[in-house]
Every structure is written in C-alpha cells, then in structure tokens.
Amino acid sequence: EAGARAAAAEPACAPALDAWKDRGRWLRLQRGMSRFDVLRLLGDPGKVSAYDGFERWEYPGALGARVNFDDRGRVAGWIAP
C-alpha cells in the first residue's frame, strides 16, 4: 500500500532516470512528436546540439543514440541505442 502511494505521488511526466535505455520506449517514438513528448518518453538528453534551425538530442552511453528535431521542434528522425 505504501508503494502504491509513493508511485502515485510521482508526476506522470517524469520518466525513470535511465528511461532512454529501454528499447521499448524508442519503439514508441513517432515523427512529428514534440520535444516535450520526447522528454516524457526518454528523459533528459545528455547533450543538445543546435545547428541551422535544427536540434539534436544525444543520449549518453549508447554510442549514437539520438533524436533529431526539425525547425518546428518536432521529431524528424532518430537512431535508437
């Protein structure tokens, strides 16, 4: 019962610290998702790079795991770990 209360107290938009390591979460990515959707799904990226109006979120320890966003801040593509 205490565990159920603790789980209910966590915000619904806060993924586990290593959520990005879960391959199933990467399978739920879709083109057109917002940055916020990706943040809820995979958590904070280890590095963010911006260039020519585009943005790339890189996830640590996964040798190339990344999400690319277009100039509207929507998912344009990704490479899963």
mmCIF file of N, CA and C in Angstrom:
data_model
loop_
_atom_site.group_PDB
_atom_site.id
_atom_site.type_symbol
_atom_site.label_atom_id
_atom_site.label_comp_id
_atom_site.label_asym_id
_atom_site.label_seq_id
_atom_site.Cartn_x
_atom_site.Cartn_y
_atom_site.Cartn_z
ATOM 1 N N GLU A 1 0.834 -1.191 0.000
ATOM 2 C CA GLU A 1 0.000 0.000 0.000
ATOM 3 C C GLU A 1 0.874 1.249 0.000
ATOM 4 N N ALA A 2 1.925 1.276 0.788
ATOM 5 C CA ALA A 2 2.813 2.439 0.823
ATOM 6 C C ALA A 2 3.498 2.636 -0.519
ATOM 7 N N GLY A 3 3.863 1.536 -1.187
ATOM 8 C CA GLY A 3 4.494 1.616 -2.503
ATOM 9 C C GLY A 3 3.548 2.214 -3.535
ATOM 10 N N ALA A 4 2.269 1.873 -3.439
ATOM 11 C CA ALA A 4 1.278 2.403 -4.378
ATOM 12 C C ALA A 4 1.132 3.905 -4.183
ATOM 13 N N ARG A 5 1.166 4.351 -2.915
ATOM 14 C CA ARG A 5 1.077 5.792 -2.653
ATOM 15 C C ARG A 5 2.302 6.511 -3.171
ATOM 16 N N ALA A 6 3.475 5.928 -3.000
ATOM 17 C CA ALA A 6 4.717 6.557 -3.470
ATOM 18 C C ALA A 6 4.713 6.660 -4.990
ATOM 19 N N ALA A 7 4.237 5.624 -5.664
ATOM 20 C CA ALA A 7 4.189 5.655 -7.123
ATOM 21 C C ALA A 7 3.193 6.701 -7.602
ATOM 22 N N ALA A 8 2.084 6.839 -6.896
ATOM 23 C CA ALA A 8 1.068 7.810 -7.278
ATOM 24 C C ALA A 8 1.561 9.241 -7.056
ATOM 25 N N ALA A 9 2.491 9.432 -6.141
ATOM 26 C CA ALA A 9 2.984 10.766 -5.830
ATOM 27 C C ALA A 9 3.954 11.289 -6.894
ATOM 28 N N GLU A 10 4.556 10.391 -7.684
ATOM 29 C CA GLU A 10 5.479 10.821 -8.725
ATOM 30 C C GLU A 10 4.699 11.439 -9.869
ATOM 31 N N PRO A 11 5.202 12.545 -10.440
ATOM 32 C CA PRO A 11 4.495 13.154 -11.560
ATOM 33 C C PRO A 11 4.481 12.214 -12.765
ATOM 34 N N ALA A 12 3.380 12.225 -13.497
ATOM 35 C CA ALA A 12 3.215 11.328 -14.645
ATOM 36 C C ALA A 12 4.191 11.633 -15.764
ATOM 37 N N CYS A 13 4.745 12.851 -15.793
ATOM 38 C CA CYS A 13 5.621 13.223 -16.900
ATOM 39 C C CYS A 13 7.095 12.984 -16.579
ATOM 40 N N ALA A 14 7.397 12.405 -15.436
ATOM 41 C CA ALA A 14 8.793 12.191 -15.062
ATOM 42 C C ALA A 14 9.196 10.742 -15.338
ATOM 43 N N PRO A 15 9.959 10.503 -16.420
ATOM 44 C CA PRO A 15 10.395 9.135 -16.703
ATOM 45 C C PRO A 15 11.498 8.717 -15.743
ATOM 46 N N ALA A 16 11.746 7.433 -15.675
ATOM 47 C CA ALA A 16 12.854 6.926 -14.868
ATOM 48 C C ALA A 16 14.157 7.541 -15.378
ATOM 49 N N LEU A 17 15.148 7.640 -14.508
ATOM 50 C CA LEU A 17 16.411 8.278 -14.847
ATOM 51 C C LEU A 17 17.037 7.696 -16.108
ATOM 52 N N ASP A 18 16.980 6.400 -16.270
ATOM 53 C CA ASP A 18 17.578 5.738 -17.434
ATOM 54 C C ASP A 18 16.520 5.261 -18.421
ATOM 55 N N ALA A 19 15.407 5.976 -18.514
ATOM 56 C CA ALA A 19 14.313 5.572 -19.396
ATOM 57 C C ALA A 19 14.782 5.413 -20.837
ATOM 58 N N TRP A 20 15.738 6.221 -21.257
ATOM 59 C CA TRP A 20 16.228 6.175 -22.642
ATOM 60 C C TRP A 20 16.898 4.844 -22.982
ATOM 61 N N LYS A 21 17.292 4.075 -21.964
ATOM 62 C CA LYS A 21 17.934 2.779 -22.203
ATOM 63 C C LYS A 21 16.926 1.688 -22.559
ATOM 64 N N ASP A 22 15.660 1.952 -22.344
ATOM 65 C CA ASP A 22 14.596 0.982 -22.599
ATOM 66 C C ASP A 22 14.234 0.998 -24.087
ATOM 67 N N ARG A 23 14.587 -0.072 -24.785
ATOM 68 C CA ARG A 23 14.347 -0.148 -26.236
ATOM 69 C C ARG A 23 12.870 0.031 -26.581
ATOM 70 N N GLY A 24 11.996 -0.429 -25.717
ATOM 71 C CA GLY A 24 10.557 -0.281 -25.942
ATOM 72 C C GLY A 24 10.122 1.170 -26.032
ATOM 73 N N ARG A 25 10.792 2.036 -25.291
ATOM 74 C CA ARG A 25 10.459 3.459 -25.357
ATOM 75 C C ARG A 25 10.837 4.052 -26.715
ATOM 76 N N TRP A 26 11.958 3.606 -27.264
ATOM 77 C CA TRP A 26 12.383 4.080 -28.582
ATOM 78 C C TRP A 26 11.398 3.626 -29.656
ATOM 79 N N LEU A 27 10.805 2.455 -29.468
ATOM 80 C CA LEU A 27 9.830 1.954 -30.436
ATOM 81 C C LEU A 27 8.548 2.785 -30.434
ATOM 82 N N ARG A 28 8.315 3.539 -29.361
ATOM 83 C CA ARG A 28 7.123 4.393 -29.262
ATOM 84 C C ARG A 28 7.336 5.777 -29.870
ATOM 85 N N LEU A 29 8.577 6.109 -30.241
ATOM 86 C CA LEU A 29 8.828 7.395 -30.898
ATOM 87 C C LEU A 29 8.099 7.449 -32.232
ATOM 88 N N GLN A 30 7.647 8.646 -32.594
ATOM 89 C CA GLN A 30 6.990 8.857 -33.873
ATOM 90 C C GLN A 30 7.423 10.194 -34.453
ATOM 91 N N ARG A 31 7.536 10.242 -35.774
ATOM 92 C CA ARG A 31 7.816 11.514 -36.430
ATOM 93 C C ARG A 31 6.702 12.494 -36.072
ATOM 94 N N GLY A 32 7.093 13.745 -35.825
ATOM 95 C CA GLY A 32 6.108 14.774 -35.506
ATOM 96 C C GLY A 32 5.867 14.977 -34.021
ATOM 97 N N MET A 33 6.423 14.097 -33.162
ATOM 98 C CA MET A 33 6.264 14.289 -31.718
ATOM 99 C C MET A 33 6.968 15.573 -31.300
ATOM 100 N N SER A 34 6.475 16.202 -30.250
ATOM 101 C CA SER A 34 7.086 17.429 -29.736
ATOM 102 C C SER A 34 8.287 17.103 -28.846
ATOM 103 N N ARG A 35 9.082 18.121 -28.559
ATOM 104 C CA ARG A 35 10.203 17.942 -27.620
ATOM 105 C C ARG A 35 9.695 17.460 -26.269
ATOM 106 N N PHE A 36 8.575 18.024 -25.838
ATOM 107 C CA PHE A 36 8.011 17.636 -24.544
ATOM 108 C C PHE A 36 7.625 16.152 -24.543
ATOM 109 N N ASP A 37 7.021 15.681 -25.643
ATOM 110 C CA ASP A 37 6.662 14.264 -25.741
ATOM 111 C C ASP A 37 7.896 13.382 -25.604
ATOM 112 N N VAL A 38 8.987 13.777 -26.270
ATOM 113 C CA VAL A 38 10.230 13.002 -26.220
ATOM 114 C C VAL A 38 10.828 13.060 -24.818
ATOM 115 N N LEU A 39 10.773 14.216 -24.197
ATOM 116 C CA LEU A 39 11.280 14.365 -22.832
ATOM 117 C C LEU A 39 10.528 13.440 -21.877
ATOM 118 N N ARG A 40 9.211 13.362 -22.023
ATOM 119 C CA ARG A 40 8.409 12.468 -21.171
ATOM 120 C C ARG A 40 8.731 11.010 -21.438
ATOM 121 N N LEU A 41 9.030 10.684 -22.678
ATOM 122 C CA LEU A 41 9.272 9.303 -23.068
ATOM 123 C C LEU A 41 10.674 8.820 -22.724
ATOM 124 N N LEU A 42 11.691 9.630 -23.047
ATOM 125 C CA LEU A 42 13.094 9.195 -22.904
ATOM 126 C C LEU A 42 13.847 9.874 -21.770
ATOM 127 N N GLY A 43 13.334 10.970 -21.266
ATOM 128 C CA GLY A 43 14.028 11.710 -20.216
ATOM 129 C C GLY A 43 14.987 12.735 -20.800
ATOM 130 N N ASP A 44 15.754 13.361 -19.925
ATOM 131 C CA ASP A 44 16.690 14.402 -20.332
ATOM 132 C C ASP A 44 17.821 13.843 -21.178
ATOM 133 N N PRO A 45 18.151 14.533 -22.267
ATOM 134 C CA PRO A 45 19.296 14.090 -23.077
ATOM 135 C C PRO A 45 20.598 14.440 -22.373
ATOM 136 N N GLY A 46 21.665 13.739 -22.736
ATOM 137 C CA GLY A 46 22.976 14.033 -22.175
ATOM 138 C C GLY A 46 23.609 15.247 -22.836
ATOM 139 N N LYS A 47 23.229 15.496 -24.099
ATOM 140 C CA LYS A 47 23.799 16.613 -24.851
ATOM 141 C C LYS A 47 22.765 17.112 -25.849
ATOM 142 N N VAL A 48 22.704 18.428 -26.015
ATOM 143 C CA VAL A 48 21.820 19.033 -27.002
ATOM 144 C C VAL A 48 22.682 19.859 -27.941
ATOM 145 N N SER A 49 22.514 19.647 -29.240
ATOM 146 C CA SER A 49 23.238 20.409 -30.249
ATOM 147 C C SER A 49 22.219 21.088 -31.155
ATOM 148 N N ALA A 50 22.468 22.339 -31.492
ATOM 149 C CA ALA A 50 21.590 23.078 -32.396
ATOM 150 C C ALA A 50 22.407 23.571 -33.582
ATOM 151 N N TYR A 51 21.825 23.476 -34.781
ATOM 152 C CA TYR A 51 22.501 23.933 -35.983
ATOM 153 C C TYR A 51 21.467 24.219 -37.070
ATOM 154 N N ASP A 52 21.614 25.352 -37.730
ATOM 155 C CA ASP A 52 20.736 25.738 -38.846
ATOM 156 C C ASP A 52 19.250 25.544 -38.555
ATOM 157 N N GLY A 53 18.812 25.885 -37.352
ATOM 158 C CA GLY A 53 17.402 25.766 -37.007
ATOM 159 C C GLY A 53 16.969 24.376 -36.595
ATOM 160 N N PHE A 54 17.872 23.410 -36.648
ATOM 161 C CA PHE A 54 17.547 22.043 -36.242
ATOM 162 C C PHE A 54 18.186 21.764 -34.886
ATOM 163 N N GLU A 55 17.726 20.718 -34.247
ATOM 164 C CA GLU A 55 18.254 20.373 -32.929
ATOM 165 C C GLU A 55 18.441 18.862 -32.839
ATOM 166 N N ARG A 56 19.492 18.441 -32.134
ATOM 167 C CA ARG A 56 19.762 17.011 -31.914
ATOM 168 C C ARG A 56 19.914 16.772 -30.426
ATOM 169 N N TRP A 57 19.204 15.789 -29.914
ATOM 170 C CA TRP A 57 19.361 15.356 -28.533
ATOM 171 C C TRP A 57 20.115 14.044 -28.555
ATOM 172 N N GLU A 58 21.232 14.002 -27.833
ATOM 173 C CA GLU A 58 22.039 12.787 -27.759
ATOM 174 C C GLU A 58 21.927 12.195 -26.363
ATOM 175 N N TYR A 59 21.791 10.880 -26.327
ATOM 176 C CA TYR A 59 21.650 10.179 -25.051
ATOM 177 C C TYR A 59 22.943 9.451 -24.727
ATOM 178 N N PRO A 60 23.427 9.621 -23.498
ATOM 179 C CA PRO A 60 24.746 9.120 -23.096
ATOM 180 C C PRO A 60 24.830 7.602 -23.014
ATOM 181 N N GLY A 61 26.047 7.109 -23.256
ATOM 182 C CA GLY A 61 26.333 5.696 -23.066
ATOM 183 C C GLY A 61 25.705 4.787 -24.096
ATOM 184 N N ALA A 62 25.217 5.303 -25.187
ATOM 185 C CA ALA A 62 24.501 4.459 -26.140
ATOM 186 C C ALA A 62 25.123 4.494 -27.538
ATOM 187 N N LEU A 63 26.321 5.036 -27.658
ATOM 188 C CA LEU A 63 27.033 5.063 -28.939
ATOM 189 C C LEU A 63 26.152 5.493 -30.109
ATOM 190 N N GLY A 64 25.732 6.717 -30.093
ATOM 191 C CA GLY A 64 24.992 7.248 -31.219
ATOM 192 C C GLY A 64 23.493 7.346 -31.046
ATOM 193 N N ALA A 65 22.944 7.000 -29.885
ATOM 194 C CA ALA A 65 21.506 7.152 -29.671
ATOM 195 C C ALA A 65 21.167 8.635 -29.695
ATOM 196 N N ARG A 66 20.221 9.007 -30.564
ATOM 197 C CA ARG A 66 19.893 10.427 -30.673
ATOM 198 C C ARG A 66 18.520 10.618 -31.299
ATOM 199 N N VAL A 67 17.981 11.814 -31.062
ATOM 200 C CA VAL A 67 16.714 12.220 -31.665
ATOM 201 C C VAL A 67 16.965 13.543 -32.360
ATOM 202 N N ASN A 68 16.529 13.655 -33.609
ATOM 203 C CA ASN A 68 16.680 14.887 -34.381
ATOM 204 C C ASN A 68 15.332 15.581 -34.502
ATOM 205 N N PHE A 69 15.343 16.891 -34.268
ATOM 206 C CA PHE A 69 14.132 17.700 -34.359
ATOM 207 C C PHE A 69 14.250 18.660 -35.537
ATOM 208 N N ASP A 70 13.121 18.937 -36.185
ATOM 209 C CA ASP A 70 13.116 19.875 -37.295
ATOM 210 C C ASP A 70 13.024 21.310 -36.784
ATOM 211 N N ASP A 71 12.879 22.256 -37.697
ATOM 212 C CA ASP A 71 12.853 23.665 -37.314
ATOM 213 C C ASP A 71 11.577 24.067 -36.582
ATOM 214 N N ARG A 72 10.598 23.167 -36.507
ATOM 215 C CA ARG A 72 9.377 23.424 -35.729
ATOM 216 C C ARG A 72 9.421 22.753 -34.358
ATOM 217 N N GLY A 73 10.550 22.079 -34.048
ATOM 218 C CA GLY A 73 10.674 21.405 -32.758
ATOM 219 C C GLY A 73 9.967 20.065 -32.724
ATOM 220 N N ARG A 74 9.766 19.465 -33.885
ATOM 221 C CA ARG A 74 9.101 18.168 -33.990
ATOM 222 C C ARG A 74 10.106 17.099 -34.414
ATOM 223 N N VAL A 75 9.888 15.866 -33.958
ATOM 224 C CA VAL A 75 10.803 14.766 -34.302
ATOM 225 C C VAL A 75 10.850 14.581 -35.807
ATOM 226 N N ALA A 76 12.079 14.608 -36.339
ATOM 227 C CA ALA A 76 12.297 14.387 -37.763
ATOM 228 C C ALA A 76 12.896 12.998 -38.006
ATOM 229 N N GLY A 77 13.559 12.434 -36.991
ATOM 230 C CA GLY A 77 14.166 11.126 -37.104
ATOM 231 C C GLY A 77 14.933 10.794 -35.842
ATOM 232 N N TRP A 78 15.436 9.571 -35.754
ATOM 233 C CA TRP A 78 16.176 9.150 -34.572
ATOM 234 C C TRP A 78 17.006 7.919 -34.882
ATOM 235 N N ILE A 79 17.965 7.683 -34.007
ATOM 236 C CA ILE A 79 18.757 6.444 -34.024
ATOM 237 C C ILE A 79 18.686 5.890 -32.607
ATOM 238 N N ALA A 80 18.103 4.712 -32.462
ATOM 239 C CA ALA A 80 17.938 4.088 -31.151
ATOM 240 C C ALA A 80 19.250 3.445 -30.709
ATOM 241 N N PRO A 81 19.404 3.255 -29.387
ATOM 242 C CA PRO A 81 20.624 2.583 -28.898
ATOM 243 C C PRO A 81 20.679 1.126 -29.310
#
